[in-house]
């Protein structure tokens, strides 16, 4: 849209979706840049709910991916400043219903920092959804049956199946292999690459993905993914985000104690 077109479109203070992702490895079978999927999911939800989707922020925060060539990791301070600038660009024009569609879990603590700062300074509540962690266990069981745990993880599902559904031309499934994990200090590494388990509890360590996952797959088996599973995941995520948009647009982001008001 041109800026006059945008100005006319936002006269009624419609919800604004901010898709976030990352430029990081997803195993040898998938392209770097899961932000592509986050943007497509947010665009589809915005279209369904008559909201507006902003351009995606393609880079995220995850220092443990720095060892994989081709990734772009923002420093925590850079990410928080960028996100705050994105949010305030809309708040400055009276657009108060902002929903972050986060496609990179490691962004979450920094999103929370920005949201708290915005509320302190502006009195506005920013909503944030973790696209990949929204999927309920019931849908996992429907899609993968009793083997759903074997299909889940970084470099496996849901990203691999959604990629097969939305961007099949970018996938290299002939290179797909299950997770290949390495021990650290003789202890099993965690699926998120940032620690080990010892006597049943987790010990955080400043590890790199190349030290603990030889092929970049954190957990799960991407060979269990399918375009059909990706279609199911996509439909559920888009529908759930659209439903939340419909609810949130009837709420006052400055008065969270109130419920949705009549349309």
Short mmCIF file of C-alpha atoms in Angstrom, two decimals:
data_model
loop_
_atom_site.label_atom_id
_atom_site.label_comp_id
_atom_site.label_asym_id
_atom_site.label_seq_id
_atom_site.Cartn_x
_atom_site.Cartn_y
_atom_site.Cartn_z
CA UNK A 1 0.00 0.00 0.00
CA UNK A 2 1.00 3.58 -0.49
CA UNK A 3 0.91 5.68 2.66
CA UNK A 4 -2.41 7.40 1.77
CA UNK A 5 -3.92 3.96 1.13
CA UNK A 6 -2.65 2.74 4.47
CA UNK A 7 -3.95 5.86 6.24
CA UNK A 8 -7.42 5.24 4.80
CA UNK A 9 -7.29 1.53 5.63
CA UNK A 10 -6.49 2.05 9.33
CA UNK A 11 -9.19 4.60 10.06
CA UNK A 12 -11.02 2.08 12.24
CA UNK A 13 -7.95 1.04 14.28
CA UNK A 14 -7.72 -2.50 12.87
CA UNK A 15 -5.42 -5.08 14.49
CA UNK A 16 -1.83 -5.05 13.22
CA UNK A 17 0.11 -8.32 13.06
CA UNK A 18 3.90 -8.24 13.41
CA UNK A 19 5.41 -11.52 12.17
CA UNK A 20 8.82 -12.44 13.59
CA UNK A 21 11.12 -15.28 12.59
CA UNK A 22 14.78 -16.01 12.17
CA UNK A 23 17.53 -16.74 9.68
CA UNK A 24 18.86 -19.97 11.14
CA UNK A 25 19.56 -23.56 10.19
CA UNK A 26 16.65 -26.01 10.27
CA UNK A 27 18.60 -29.17 9.49
CA UNK A 28 20.11 -30.18 6.12
CA UNK A 29 16.73 -30.69 4.46
CA UNK A 30 15.14 -27.25 4.95
CA UNK A 31 16.11 -23.73 3.94
CA UNK A 32 17.40 -21.24 6.45
CA UNK A 33 14.87 -18.49 7.02
CA UNK A 34 11.84 -19.82 8.88
CA UNK A 35 10.62 -16.22 8.83
CA UNK A 36 9.09 -17.06 5.43
CA UNK A 37 6.67 -19.45 7.10
CA UNK A 38 5.89 -17.03 9.95
CA UNK A 39 5.02 -14.31 7.46
CA UNK A 40 2.79 -16.57 5.37
CA UNK A 41 0.90 -17.78 8.43
CA UNK A 42 0.42 -14.21 9.68
CA UNK A 43 -0.70 -13.01 6.25
CA UNK A 44 -3.27 -15.78 6.01
CA UNK A 45 -4.63 -15.06 9.50
CA UNK A 46 -4.77 -11.31 8.79
CA UNK A 47 -6.71 -11.94 5.59
CA UNK A 48 -9.18 -14.22 7.34
CA UNK A 49 -9.76 -11.76 10.19
CA UNK A 50 -9.66 -8.52 8.14
CA UNK A 51 -6.52 -7.36 9.93
CA UNK A 52 -3.25 -5.93 8.56
CA UNK A 53 0.05 -7.81 8.44
CA UNK A 54 3.23 -5.75 8.70
CA UNK A 55 6.45 -6.81 6.94
CA UNK A 56 8.25 -9.62 8.72
CA UNK A 57 11.35 -9.08 10.85
CA UNK A 58 13.51 -11.85 9.34
CA UNK A 59 16.24 -11.99 11.98
CA UNK A 60 15.97 -13.24 15.55
CA UNK A 61 18.02 -13.87 18.67
CA UNK A 62 19.69 -17.24 19.30
CA UNK A 63 23.40 -17.20 20.08
CA UNK A 64 23.63 -20.99 20.05
CA UNK A 65 23.12 -20.94 16.27
CA UNK A 66 26.18 -18.78 15.52
CA UNK A 67 28.29 -21.80 14.61
CA UNK A 68 26.11 -22.67 11.61
CA UNK A 69 27.25 -20.80 8.52
CA UNK A 70 24.67 -18.59 6.84
CA UNK A 71 22.68 -17.67 9.93
CA UNK A 72 22.11 -14.10 11.05
CA UNK A 73 21.65 -13.68 14.81
CA UNK A 74 20.80 -10.31 16.31
CA UNK A 75 22.24 -9.31 19.65
CA UNK A 76 19.61 -9.08 22.38
CA UNK A 77 19.89 -5.28 22.54
CA UNK A 78 19.56 -4.99 18.75
CA UNK A 79 16.49 -7.20 18.67
CA UNK A 80 14.69 -5.38 21.47
CA UNK A 81 15.40 -1.97 19.94
CA UNK A 82 14.19 -3.11 16.52
CA UNK A 83 11.01 -4.61 17.92
CA UNK A 84 10.27 -1.53 20.02
CA UNK A 85 10.74 0.65 16.94
CA UNK A 86 8.34 -1.56 14.96
CA UNK A 87 5.71 -1.42 17.69
CA UNK A 88 5.94 2.32 18.29
CA UNK A 89 5.76 3.04 14.55
CA UNK A 90 2.14 1.89 14.77
CA UNK A 91 1.36 3.17 18.27
CA UNK A 92 2.42 6.67 17.21
CA UNK A 93 -0.46 6.64 14.71
CA UNK A 94 -3.08 5.49 17.17
CA UNK A 95 -2.97 1.82 16.17
CA UNK A 96 -3.25 0.09 19.51
CA UNK A 97 -4.28 -3.50 18.70
CA UNK A 98 -0.86 -5.01 18.00
CA UNK A 99 -0.35 -8.77 17.89
CA UNK A 100 3.11 -10.29 17.53
CA UNK A 101 3.16 -13.57 15.58
CA UNK A 102 6.42 -15.07 16.75
CA UNK A 103 7.91 -17.89 14.69
CA UNK A 104 11.14 -18.24 16.69
CA UNK A 105 10.82 -19.38 20.30
CA UNK A 106 14.10 -17.86 21.50
CA UNK A 107 12.69 -14.42 20.74
CA UNK A 108 10.08 -14.85 23.47
CA UNK A 109 11.95 -13.46 26.53
CA UNK A 110 12.98 -10.37 24.56
CA UNK A 111 9.45 -9.86 23.26
CA UNK A 112 8.28 -9.93 26.88
CA UNK A 113 10.81 -7.21 27.79
CA UNK A 114 9.58 -4.95 25.01
CA UNK A 115 5.92 -5.59 25.86
CA UNK A 116 6.52 -4.68 29.52
CA UNK A 117 8.38 -1.51 28.52
CA UNK A 118 5.61 -0.47 26.13
CA UNK A 119 2.98 -1.00 28.81
CA UNK A 120 4.95 1.02 31.38
CA UNK A 121 5.52 3.91 28.99
CA UNK A 122 2.38 3.83 26.84
CA UNK A 123 -0.18 1.98 28.93
CA UNK A 124 -0.89 -0.38 26.02
CA UNK A 125 -0.86 -4.17 26.19
CA UNK A 126 0.88 -5.87 23.26
CA UNK A 127 -0.20 -9.45 22.60
CA UNK A 128 2.25 -12.13 21.46
CA UNK A 129 1.59 -15.58 20.04
CA UNK A 130 4.20 -18.33 19.64
CA UNK A 131 3.06 -19.82 16.33
CA UNK A 132 4.77 -23.18 16.68
CA UNK A 133 3.97 -23.79 20.34
CA UNK A 134 0.27 -22.99 19.94
CA UNK A 135 -0.48 -26.40 18.44
CA UNK A 136 -2.41 -28.52 20.95
CA UNK A 137 -1.36 -32.04 21.87
CA UNK A 138 -4.68 -33.32 20.52
CA UNK A 139 -3.78 -32.16 17.02
CA UNK A 140 -0.30 -33.66 17.31
CA UNK A 141 -1.91 -36.99 18.18
CA UNK A 142 -4.36 -36.69 15.27
CA UNK A 143 -1.57 -35.94 12.79
CA UNK A 144 1.16 -38.29 14.02
CA UNK A 145 -0.70 -40.74 16.24
CA UNK A 146 1.22 -42.45 19.00
CA UNK A 147 4.49 -41.44 17.33
CA UNK A 148 3.97 -37.70 17.72
CA UNK A 149 6.86 -37.35 20.18
CA UNK A 150 9.25 -38.81 17.60
CA UNK A 151 8.18 -36.23 15.02
CA UNK A 152 8.54 -33.10 17.18
CA UNK A 153 11.56 -30.87 17.54
CA UNK A 154 13.78 -28.25 15.98
CA UNK A 155 14.57 -29.33 12.44
CA UNK A 156 11.61 -31.73 12.44
CA UNK A 157 7.92 -30.94 12.92
CA UNK A 158 5.96 -28.72 12.82
CA UNK A 159 8.29 -26.56 10.70
CA UNK A 160 9.27 -29.31 8.25
CA UNK A 161 5.68 -30.31 7.48
CA UNK A 162 4.51 -26.70 7.20
CA UNK A 163 7.43 -26.06 4.86
CA UNK A 164 6.39 -29.04 2.72
CA UNK A 165 2.88 -27.57 2.56
CA UNK A 166 3.65 -23.86 2.01
CA UNK A 167 7.07 -23.91 0.30
CA UNK A 168 7.60 -27.41 -1.12
CA UNK A 169 9.95 -26.09 -3.79
CA UNK A 170 12.45 -25.10 -1.08
CA UNK A 171 12.64 -28.44 0.73
CA UNK A 172 15.36 -31.11 0.20
CA UNK A 173 13.79 -34.14 1.84
CA UNK A 174 16.36 -36.51 0.35
CA UNK A 175 18.78 -35.01 2.89
CA UNK A 176 16.43 -35.41 5.89
CA UNK A 177 17.83 -37.39 8.81
CA UNK A 178 16.75 -37.84 12.46
CA UNK A 179 18.40 -35.90 15.26
CA UNK A 180 22.02 -36.83 15.98
CA UNK A 181 22.80 -35.69 19.51
CA UNK A 182 26.16 -35.49 21.28
CA UNK A 183 26.91 -35.62 24.99
CA UNK A 184 28.58 -32.74 26.83
CA UNK A 185 30.71 -33.49 29.89
CA UNK A 186 29.40 -37.03 29.48
CA UNK A 187 25.81 -35.79 29.96
CA UNK A 188 22.89 -35.74 27.46
CA UNK A 189 22.35 -32.36 25.83
CA UNK A 190 18.92 -30.77 25.83
CA UNK A 191 16.84 -30.42 22.69
CA UNK A 192 17.22 -26.62 22.65
CA UNK A 193 21.04 -26.79 22.42
CA UNK A 194 21.62 -24.67 25.54
CA UNK A 195 22.35 -27.15 28.28
CA UNK A 196 22.50 -30.71 29.61
CA UNK A 197 20.47 -32.83 31.98
CA UNK A 198 21.95 -34.13 35.22
CA UNK A 199 20.03 -36.34 37.67
CA UNK A 200 16.76 -35.26 36.08
CA UNK A 201 17.30 -31.49 36.11
CA UNK A 202 18.66 -29.15 33.48
CA UNK A 203 22.02 -27.39 33.63
CA UNK A 204 22.32 -24.37 31.32
CA UNK A 205 25.57 -24.05 29.37
CA UNK A 206 26.75 -21.59 26.68
CA UNK A 207 26.84 -24.22 23.94
CA UNK A 208 26.71 -23.96 20.17
CA UNK A 209 24.49 -26.09 17.95
CA UNK A 210 27.56 -27.52 16.19
CA UNK A 211 28.73 -29.01 19.50
CA UNK A 212 25.55 -30.90 20.29
CA UNK A 213 23.67 -31.61 17.03
CA UNK A 214 25.85 -32.76 14.13
CA UNK A 215 23.13 -32.24 11.48
CA UNK A 216 21.37 -29.32 13.16
CA UNK A 217 18.25 -31.29 14.06
CA UNK A 218 17.57 -30.73 17.72
CA UNK A 219 14.97 -33.43 18.27
CA UNK A 220 12.57 -35.55 16.29
CA UNK A 221 12.71 -37.15 12.87
CA UNK A 222 11.96 -34.94 9.84
CA UNK A 223 11.43 -38.01 7.66
CA UNK A 224 8.07 -38.37 9.45
CA UNK A 225 6.93 -34.98 8.10
CA UNK A 226 4.48 -34.60 5.22
CA UNK A 227 2.68 -31.91 3.27
CA UNK A 228 -0.61 -33.34 4.57
CA UNK A 229 0.51 -32.85 8.16
CA UNK A 230 1.68 -29.35 7.23
CA UNK A 231 -1.76 -28.52 5.85
CA UNK A 232 -3.37 -29.61 9.12
CA UNK A 233 -0.92 -27.58 11.22
CA UNK A 234 -1.31 -24.55 8.94
CA UNK A 235 -5.10 -24.60 9.00
CA UNK A 236 -5.16 -24.86 12.78
CA UNK A 237 -2.61 -22.08 13.39
CA UNK A 238 -4.25 -19.68 10.92
CA UNK A 239 -7.69 -20.35 12.38
CA UNK A 240 -6.52 -19.95 15.97
CA UNK A 241 -4.70 -16.68 15.24
CA UNK A 242 -7.73 -15.34 13.35
CA UNK A 243 -10.02 -16.25 16.25
CA UNK A 244 -7.77 -14.40 18.69
CA UNK A 245 -7.69 -11.36 16.39
CA UNK A 246 -11.50 -11.28 16.39
CA UNK A 247 -11.51 -11.41 20.20
CA UNK A 248 -8.71 -8.92 20.77
CA UNK A 249 -10.11 -6.28 18.41
CA UNK A 250 -13.14 -6.00 20.67
CA UNK A 251 -10.96 -5.38 23.72
CA UNK A 252 -9.30 -2.20 24.96
CA UNK A 253 -5.50 -2.79 25.09
CA UNK A 254 -5.26 -0.07 27.74
CA UNK A 255 -7.87 -1.66 30.02
CA UNK A 256 -7.17 -5.39 30.31
CA UNK A 257 -9.60 -5.75 33.22
CA UNK A 258 -12.47 -5.31 30.76
CA UNK A 259 -13.69 -8.09 28.56
CA UNK A 260 -14.56 -7.81 24.86
CA UNK A 261 -17.11 -5.17 24.09
CA UNK A 262 -20.03 -5.49 21.67
CA UNK A 263 -19.06 -4.87 18.05
#
